[in-house]
mmCIF file with all atom_site columns, C-alpha atoms in Angstrom:
data_model
loop_
_atom_site.group_PDB
_atom_site.id
_atom_site.type_symbol
_atom_site.label_atom_id
_atom_site.label_alt_id
_atom_site.label_comp_id
_atom_site.label_asym_id
_atom_site.label_entity_id
_atom_site.label_seq_id
_atom_site.pdbx_PDB_ins_code
_atom_site.Cartn_x
_atom_site.Cartn_y
_atom_site.Cartn_z
_atom_site.occupancy
_atom_site.B_iso_or_equiv
_atom_site.pdbx_formal_charge
_atom_site.auth_seq_id
_atom_site.auth_comp_id
_atom_site.auth_asym_id
_atom_site.auth_atom_id
_atom_site.pdbx_PDB_model_num
ATOM 1   C CA . MET A 1 1   ? 0.000   0.000   0.000  1.00 44.00 ? 288 MET A CA 1
ATOM 2   C CA . GLY A 1 2   ? 1.542   3.296   -1.061 1.00 45.00 ? 289 GLY A CA 1
ATOM 3   C CA . PHE A 1 3   ? 1.427   6.535   0.907  1.00 47.00 ? 290 PHE A CA 1
ATOM 4   C CA . GLN A 1 4   ? -1.014  8.072   -1.589 1.00 49.00 ? 291 GLN A CA 1
ATOM 5   C CA . GLU A 1 5   ? -3.593  5.442   -0.584 1.00 52.00 ? 292 GLU A CA 1
ATOM 6   C CA . LEU A 1 6   ? -3.421  6.032   3.155  1.00 55.00 ? 293 LEU A CA 1
ATOM 7   C CA . PRO A 1 7   ? -5.762  9.072   3.476  1.00 56.00 ? 294 PRO A CA 1
ATOM 8   C CA . ASP A 1 8   ? -8.510  7.311   1.493  1.00 59.00 ? 295 ASP A CA 1
ATOM 9   C CA . GLN A 1 9   ? -8.137  4.134   3.522  1.00 58.00 ? 296 GLN A CA 1
ATOM 10  C CA . PHE A 1 10  ? -8.231  5.881   6.889  1.00 56.00 ? 297 PHE A CA 1
ATOM 11  C CA . SER A 1 11  ? -11.326 7.885   5.962  1.00 61.00 ? 298 SER A CA 1
ATOM 12  C CA . LYS A 1 12  ? -13.078 4.497   6.201  1.00 64.00 ? 299 LYS A CA 1
ATOM 13  C CA . ALA A 1 13  ? -11.984 4.024   9.826  1.00 68.00 ? 300 ALA A CA 1
ATOM 14  C CA . ILE A 1 14  ? -14.522 4.162   12.630 1.00 78.00 ? 301 ILE A CA 1
ATOM 15  C CA . GLY A 1 15  ? -12.521 3.336   15.753 1.00 85.00 ? 302 GLY A CA 1
ATOM 16  C CA . PHE A 1 16  ? -9.609  1.436   17.190 1.00 89.00 ? 303 PHE A CA 1
ATOM 17  C CA . GLN A 1 17  ? -8.718  -1.472  19.440 1.00 89.00 ? 304 GLN A CA 1
ATOM 18  C CA . VAL A 1 18  ? -5.555  -2.185  21.396 1.00 91.00 ? 305 VAL A CA 1
ATOM 19  C CA . GLU A 1 19  ? -3.980  -5.625  21.905 1.00 91.00 ? 306 GLU A CA 1
ATOM 20  C CA . ILE A 1 20  ? -1.185  -6.021  24.430 1.00 91.00 ? 307 ILE A CA 1
ATOM 21  C CA . THR A 1 21  ? 0.669   -9.278  25.034 1.00 90.00 ? 308 THR A CA 1
ATOM 22  C CA . GLY A 1 22  ? -0.200  -10.607 28.457 1.00 83.00 ? 309 GLY A CA 1
ATOM 23  C CA . ALA A 1 23  ? -3.340  -8.438  28.758 1.00 84.00 ? 310 ALA A CA 1
ATOM 24  C CA . ALA A 1 24  ? -7.085  -8.764  28.176 1.00 79.00 ? 311 ALA A CA 1
ATOM 25  C CA . GLY A 1 25  ? -8.086  -9.172  24.534 1.00 79.00 ? 312 GLY A CA 1
ATOM 26  C CA . ALA A 1 26  ? -9.052  -6.122  22.490 1.00 78.00 ? 313 ALA A CA 1
ATOM 27  C CA . GLY A 1 27  ? -12.689 -7.242  22.228 1.00 76.00 ? 314 GLY A CA 1
ATOM 28  C CA . GLU A 1 28  ? -13.115 -7.769  25.976 1.00 79.00 ? 315 GLU A CA 1
ATOM 29  C CA . THR A 1 29  ? -14.432 -5.081  28.336 1.00 76.00 ? 316 THR A CA 1
ATOM 30  C CA . ASP A 1 30  ? -11.184 -4.945  30.300 1.00 77.00 ? 317 ASP A CA 1
ATOM 31  C CA . GLY A 1 31  ? -9.245  -4.671  27.037 1.00 78.00 ? 318 GLY A CA 1
ATOM 32  C CA . SER A 1 32  ? -11.089 -1.591  25.779 1.00 83.00 ? 319 SER A CA 1
ATOM 33  C CA . TRP A 1 33  ? -9.493  1.835   25.638 1.00 90.00 ? 320 TRP A CA 1
ATOM 34  C CA . LYS A 1 34  ? -11.046 5.280   25.149 1.00 91.00 ? 321 LYS A CA 1
ATOM 35  C CA . ALA A 1 35  ? -8.142  7.112   23.571 1.00 92.00 ? 322 ALA A CA 1
ATOM 36  C CA . VAL A 1 36  ? -4.771  6.434   21.980 1.00 93.00 ? 323 VAL A CA 1
ATOM 37  C CA . ARG A 1 37  ? -2.137  8.866   20.730 1.00 93.00 ? 324 ARG A CA 1
ATOM 38  C CA . GLY A 1 38  ? 1.433   8.726   19.527 1.00 91.00 ? 325 GLY A CA 1
ATOM 39  C CA . GLY A 1 39  ? 3.339   5.918   17.880 1.00 88.00 ? 326 GLY A CA 1
ATOM 40  C CA . GLY A 1 40  ? 4.495   7.926   14.880 1.00 86.00 ? 327 GLY A CA 1
ATOM 41  C CA . LEU A 1 41  ? 7.960   7.842   13.390 1.00 81.00 ? 328 LEU A CA 1
ATOM 42  C CA . ARG A 1 42  ? 10.247  10.884  13.583 1.00 77.00 ? 329 ARG A CA 1
ATOM 43  C CA . PHE A 1 43  ? 13.451  11.470  11.658 1.00 72.00 ? 330 PHE A CA 1
ATOM 44  C CA . ALA A 1 44  ? 16.214  13.631  13.111 1.00 65.00 ? 331 ALA A CA 1
ATOM 45  C CA . GLU A 1 45  ? 17.170  15.428  9.878  1.00 61.00 ? 332 GLU A CA 1
ATOM 46  C CA . ASN A 1 46  ? 20.447  16.886  11.071 1.00 55.00 ? 333 ASN A CA 1
ATOM 47  C CA . ALA A 1 47  ? 21.719  13.454  12.139 1.00 49.00 ? 334 ALA A CA 1
ATOM 48  C CA . GLY A 1 48  ? 21.831  12.196  8.542  1.00 52.00 ? 335 GLY A CA 1
ATOM 49  C CA . VAL A 1 49  ? 24.969  11.160  6.714  1.00 60.00 ? 336 VAL A CA 1
ATOM 50  C CA . THR A 1 50  ? 25.899  12.374  3.238  1.00 66.00 ? 337 THR A CA 1
ATOM 51  C CA . VAL A 1 51  ? 27.844  10.055  0.947  1.00 66.00 ? 338 VAL A CA 1
ATOM 52  C CA . GLY A 1 52  ? 29.568  11.628  -2.063 1.00 66.00 ? 339 GLY A CA 1
ATOM 53  C CA . GLN A 1 53  ? 30.311  15.216  -3.073 1.00 70.00 ? 340 GLN A CA 1
ATOM 54  C CA . ASP A 1 54  ? 29.038  15.330  -6.665 1.00 72.00 ? 341 ASP A CA 1
ATOM 55  C CA . LYS A 1 55  ? 25.524  15.518  -8.152 1.00 73.00 ? 342 LYS A CA 1
ATOM 56  C CA . PHE A 1 56  ? 24.964  11.868  -7.150 1.00 71.00 ? 343 PHE A CA 1
ATOM 57  C CA . ALA A 1 57  ? 25.428  12.556  -3.419 1.00 66.00 ? 344 ALA A CA 1
ATOM 58  C CA . GLN A 1 58  ? 23.158  10.428  -1.245 1.00 67.00 ? 345 GLN A CA 1
ATOM 59  C CA . ASN A 1 59  ? 21.664  11.548  2.044  1.00 66.00 ? 346 ASN A CA 1
ATOM 60  C CA . SER A 1 60  ? 20.437  9.212   4.741  1.00 66.00 ? 347 SER A CA 1
ATOM 61  C CA . LEU A 1 61  ? 17.214  9.937   6.572  1.00 65.00 ? 348 LEU A CA 1
ATOM 62  C CA . GLY A 1 62  ? 19.078  10.396  9.807  1.00 67.00 ? 349 GLY A CA 1
ATOM 63  C CA . MET A 1 63  ? 18.324  8.984   13.234 1.00 69.00 ? 350 MET A CA 1
ATOM 64  C CA . ARG A 1 64  ? 14.852  7.463   13.541 1.00 74.00 ? 351 ARG A CA 1
ATOM 65  C CA . GLU A 1 65  ? 12.842  7.317   16.728 1.00 79.00 ? 352 GLU A CA 1
ATOM 66  C CA . TRP A 1 66  ? 9.325   6.259   17.627 1.00 86.00 ? 353 TRP A CA 1
ATOM 67  C CA . GLU A 1 67  ? 7.006   8.574   19.503 1.00 91.00 ? 354 GLU A CA 1
ATOM 68  C CA . ASP A 1 68  ? 5.774   7.295   22.838 1.00 94.00 ? 355 ASP A CA 1
ATOM 69  C CA . ILE A 1 69  ? 2.277   5.799   22.858 1.00 95.00 ? 356 ILE A CA 1
ATOM 70  C CA . THR A 1 70  ? -0.323  6.923   25.398 1.00 96.00 ? 357 THR A CA 1
ATOM 71  C CA . ILE A 1 71  ? -3.513  4.943   25.991 1.00 94.00 ? 358 ILE A CA 1
ATOM 72  C CA . ILE A 1 72  ? -6.368  5.928   28.301 1.00 93.00 ? 359 ILE A CA 1
ATOM 73  C CA . GLY A 1 73  ? -9.129  3.639   29.506 1.00 90.00 ? 360 GLY A CA 1
ATOM 74  C CA . PRO A 1 74  ? -11.682 3.115   32.276 1.00 88.00 ? 361 PRO A CA 1
ATOM 75  C CA . VAL A 1 75  ? -10.791 1.182   35.403 1.00 85.00 ? 362 VAL A CA 1
ATOM 76  C CA . THR A 1 76  ? -13.064 -1.713  36.354 1.00 81.00 ? 363 THR A CA 1
ATOM 77  C CA . LYS A 1 77  ? -12.913 -3.998  39.366 1.00 81.00 ? 364 LYS A CA 1
ATOM 78  C CA . SER A 1 78  ? -11.415 -6.819  37.274 1.00 83.00 ? 365 SER A CA 1
ATOM 79  C CA . ARG A 1 79  ? -9.020  -4.719  35.198 1.00 83.00 ? 366 ARG A CA 1
ATOM 80  C CA . LYS A 1 80  ? -5.492  -5.292  36.477 1.00 85.00 ? 367 LYS A CA 1
ATOM 81  C CA . ASP A 1 81  ? -3.348  -5.932  33.382 1.00 88.00 ? 368 ASP A CA 1
ATOM 82  C CA . MET A 1 82  ? -1.606  -2.545  33.328 1.00 87.00 ? 369 MET A CA 1
ATOM 83  C CA . LEU A 1 83  ? -0.969  -2.629  37.057 1.00 85.00 ? 370 LEU A CA 1
ATOM 84  C CA . THR A 1 84  ? 0.557   -6.096  36.598 1.00 88.00 ? 371 THR A CA 1
ATOM 85  C CA . TRP A 1 85  ? 2.759   -4.703  33.812 1.00 91.00 ? 372 TRP A CA 1
ATOM 86  C CA . TYR A 1 86  ? 3.822   -1.866  36.118 1.00 88.00 ? 373 TYR A CA 1
ATOM 87  C CA . LEU A 1 87  ? 4.645   -4.280  38.953 1.00 90.00 ? 374 LEU A CA 1
ATOM 88  C CA . ASP A 1 88  ? 6.587   -6.536  36.559 1.00 91.00 ? 375 ASP A CA 1
ATOM 89  C CA . THR A 1 89  ? 8.587   -3.475  35.497 1.00 90.00 ? 376 THR A CA 1
ATOM 90  C CA . VAL A 1 90  ? 9.340   -2.519  39.097 1.00 90.00 ? 377 VAL A CA 1
ATOM 91  C CA . LYS A 1 91  ? 10.477  -6.092  39.856 1.00 92.00 ? 378 LYS A CA 1
ATOM 92  C CA . GLY A 1 92  ? 12.588  -6.167  36.672 1.00 89.00 ? 379 GLY A CA 1
ATOM 93  C CA . GLU A 1 93  ? 10.868  -9.209  35.200 1.00 87.00 ? 380 GLU A CA 1
ATOM 94  C CA . ASP A 1 94  ? 8.974   -9.492  31.909 1.00 85.00 ? 381 ASP A CA 1
ATOM 95  C CA . TRP A 1 95  ? 8.831   -5.699  31.531 1.00 89.00 ? 382 TRP A CA 1
ATOM 96  C CA . ARG A 1 96  ? 8.497   -5.522  27.728 1.00 93.00 ? 383 ARG A CA 1
ATOM 97  C CA . ARG A 1 97  ? 5.221   -6.047  25.888 1.00 93.00 ? 384 ARG A CA 1
ATOM 98  C CA . ASN A 1 98  ? 4.150   -6.064  22.255 1.00 94.00 ? 385 ASN A CA 1
ATOM 99  C CA . VAL A 1 99  ? 1.335   -3.620  21.544 1.00 94.00 ? 386 VAL A CA 1
ATOM 100 C CA . SER A 1 100 ? -0.907  -3.615  18.459 1.00 92.00 ? 387 SER A CA 1
ATOM 101 C CA . ILE A 1 101 ? -3.045  -0.606  17.585 1.00 92.00 ? 388 ILE A CA 1
ATOM 102 C CA . ILE A 1 102 ? -5.835  -1.866  15.331 1.00 90.00 ? 389 ILE A CA 1
ATOM 103 C CA . ILE A 1 103 ? -7.765  0.582   13.143 1.00 88.00 ? 390 ILE A CA 1
ATOM 104 C CA . MET A 1 104 ? -11.328 -0.671  12.720 1.00 86.00 ? 391 MET A CA 1
ATOM 105 C CA . ASN A 1 105 ? -13.493 -0.489  9.588  1.00 84.00 ? 392 ASN A CA 1
ATOM 106 C CA . TYR A 1 106 ? -17.162 0.580   9.459  1.00 81.00 ? 393 TYR A CA 1
ATOM 107 C CA . ASP A 1 107 ? -18.219 -3.058  9.226  1.00 83.00 ? 394 ASP A CA 1
ATOM 108 C CA . GLY A 1 108 ? -16.337 -3.891  12.452 1.00 81.00 ? 395 GLY A CA 1
ATOM 109 C CA . GLY A 1 109 ? -13.467 -5.585  10.637 1.00 86.00 ? 396 GLY A CA 1
ATOM 110 C CA . GLU A 1 110 ? -9.791  -4.780  10.862 1.00 87.00 ? 397 GLU A CA 1
ATOM 111 C CA . LEU A 1 111 ? -8.683  -2.046  8.456  1.00 85.00 ? 398 LEU A CA 1
ATOM 112 C CA . TYR A 1 112 ? -5.026  -1.811  9.530  1.00 86.00 ? 399 TYR A CA 1
ATOM 113 C CA . ARG A 1 113 ? -2.808  -2.968  12.396 1.00 90.00 ? 400 ARG A CA 1
ATOM 114 C CA . TYR A 1 114 ? 0.351   -1.315  13.728 1.00 91.00 ? 401 TYR A CA 1
ATOM 115 C CA . ASN A 1 115 ? 2.530   -3.831  15.598 1.00 93.00 ? 402 ASN A CA 1
ATOM 116 C CA . TYR A 1 116 ? 4.795   -2.064  18.094 1.00 94.00 ? 403 TYR A CA 1
ATOM 117 C CA . MET A 1 117 ? 7.356   -4.423  19.573 1.00 93.00 ? 404 MET A CA 1
ATOM 118 C CA . ASP A 1 118 ? 9.355   -4.410  22.823 1.00 94.00 ? 405 ASP A CA 1
ATOM 119 C CA . CYS A 1 119 ? 7.388   -1.558  24.427 1.00 94.00 ? 406 CYS A CA 1
ATOM 120 C CA . PHE A 1 120 ? 8.051   -0.629  28.037 1.00 94.00 ? 407 PHE A CA 1
ATOM 121 C CA . LEU A 1 121 ? 6.226   1.599   30.503 1.00 93.00 ? 408 LEU A CA 1
ATOM 122 C CA . THR A 1 122 ? 7.420   5.126   31.065 1.00 93.00 ? 409 THR A CA 1
ATOM 123 C CA . ALA A 1 123 ? 4.433   6.336   33.123 1.00 92.00 ? 410 ALA A CA 1
ATOM 124 C CA . TYR A 1 124 ? 1.285   4.949   34.719 1.00 90.00 ? 411 TYR A CA 1
ATOM 125 C CA . SER A 1 125 ? -1.353  7.025   36.491 1.00 91.00 ? 412 SER A CA 1
ATOM 126 C CA . LEU A 1 126 ? -4.932  6.888   37.703 1.00 87.00 ? 413 LEU A CA 1
ATOM 127 C CA . THR A 1 127 ? -7.526  9.645   37.804 1.00 86.00 ? 414 THR A CA 1
ATOM 128 C CA . PRO A 1 128 ? -7.313  11.290  41.242 1.00 83.00 ? 415 PRO A CA 1
ATOM 129 C CA . LEU A 1 129 ? -10.012 9.871   43.493 1.00 76.00 ? 416 LEU A CA 1
ATOM 130 C CA . ASP A 1 130 ? -12.492 12.530  44.523 1.00 74.00 ? 417 ASP A CA 1
ATOM 131 C CA . ALA A 1 131 ? -15.714 11.731  46.389 1.00 68.00 ? 418 ALA A CA 1
ATOM 132 C CA . GLU A 1 132 ? -17.340 15.031  45.474 1.00 76.00 ? 419 GLU A CA 1
ATOM 133 C CA . ASN A 1 133 ? -17.740 14.562  41.733 1.00 73.00 ? 420 ASN A CA 1
ATOM 134 C CA . GLU A 1 134 ? -18.745 11.603  39.609 1.00 76.00 ? 421 GLU A CA 1
ATOM 135 C CA . VAL A 1 135 ? -15.778 11.404  37.240 1.00 78.00 ? 422 VAL A CA 1
ATOM 136 C CA . GLU A 1 136 ? -15.050 7.953   35.847 1.00 83.00 ? 423 GLU A CA 1
ATOM 137 C CA . CYS A 1 137 ? -11.790 6.535   37.151 1.00 86.00 ? 424 CYS A CA 1
ATOM 138 C CA . GLU A 1 138 ? -9.375  6.096   34.256 1.00 89.00 ? 425 GLU A CA 1
ATOM 139 C CA . GLU A 1 139 ? -5.861  4.799   33.904 1.00 90.00 ? 426 GLU A CA 1
ATOM 140 C CA . THR A 1 140 ? -3.340  6.499   31.653 1.00 93.00 ? 427 THR A CA 1
ATOM 141 C CA . VAL A 1 141 ? -0.509  4.332   30.361 1.00 93.00 ? 428 VAL A CA 1
ATOM 142 C CA . GLU A 1 142 ? 2.507   5.811   28.587 1.00 95.00 ? 429 GLU A CA 1
ATOM 143 C CA . MET A 1 143 ? 4.984   3.525   26.883 1.00 95.00 ? 430 MET A CA 1
ATOM 144 C CA . CYS A 1 144 ? 8.175   3.790   24.891 1.00 94.00 ? 431 CYS A CA 1
ATOM 145 C CA . VAL A 1 145 ? 8.218   1.875   21.602 1.00 93.00 ? 432 VAL A CA 1
ATOM 146 C CA . GLY A 1 146 ? 11.137  -0.395  20.781 1.00 90.00 ? 433 GLY A CA 1
ATOM 147 C CA . TYR A 1 147 ? 10.294  -0.610  17.069 1.00 88.00 ? 434 TYR A CA 1
ATOM 148 C CA . CYS A 1 148 ? 7.355   -1.118  14.735 1.00 88.00 ? 435 CYS A CA 1
ATOM 149 C CA . GLU A 1 149 ? 7.529   -4.115  12.426 1.00 85.00 ? 436 GLU A CA 1
ATOM 150 C CA . ASN A 1 150 ? 4.978   -2.941  9.847  1.00 80.00 ? 437 ASN A CA 1
ATOM 151 C CA . PHE A 1 151 ? 4.627   0.850   9.971  1.00 74.00 ? 438 PHE A CA 1
ATOM 152 C CA . PHE A 1 152 ? 5.182   1.372   6.233  1.00 68.00 ? 439 PHE A CA 1
ATOM 153 C CA . SER A 1 153 ? 3.560   -1.767  4.839  1.00 63.00 ? 440 SER A CA 1
ATOM 154 C CA . LYS A 1 154 ? 0.093   -3.226  4.628  1.00 54.00 ? 441 LYS A CA 1
#
């Protein structure tokens, strides 16, 4: 799939799902998320290398880095996957997870899937508990991406 096809394809999107290794499935209540942001690729232009001095000089794209991913979702009494991930990180065991962001089609099928590999937590927080207002308790999970195995392909 070429870049010129992406805007047309994503205009058909209606929502997203998130799959995380070792967590509740994307279709389950405890696996649902309200918002996701990040995960894009950035190139550090000034870190590139130029090979050759003539009209055939080649420039590299420079250093590449993935933007952190942030996901936000409601807390339920059975939802404990992200807290388990956090505790695994603190203990130094099994602290990397693979995360897939799945773009959903109008018919409920999968339109596209981004597979982010070797992600690790950089922040975890809960909505402050306040007995005076009726705000839904949400968890916010921020993670650093190791790499994405299929960002440019379909």
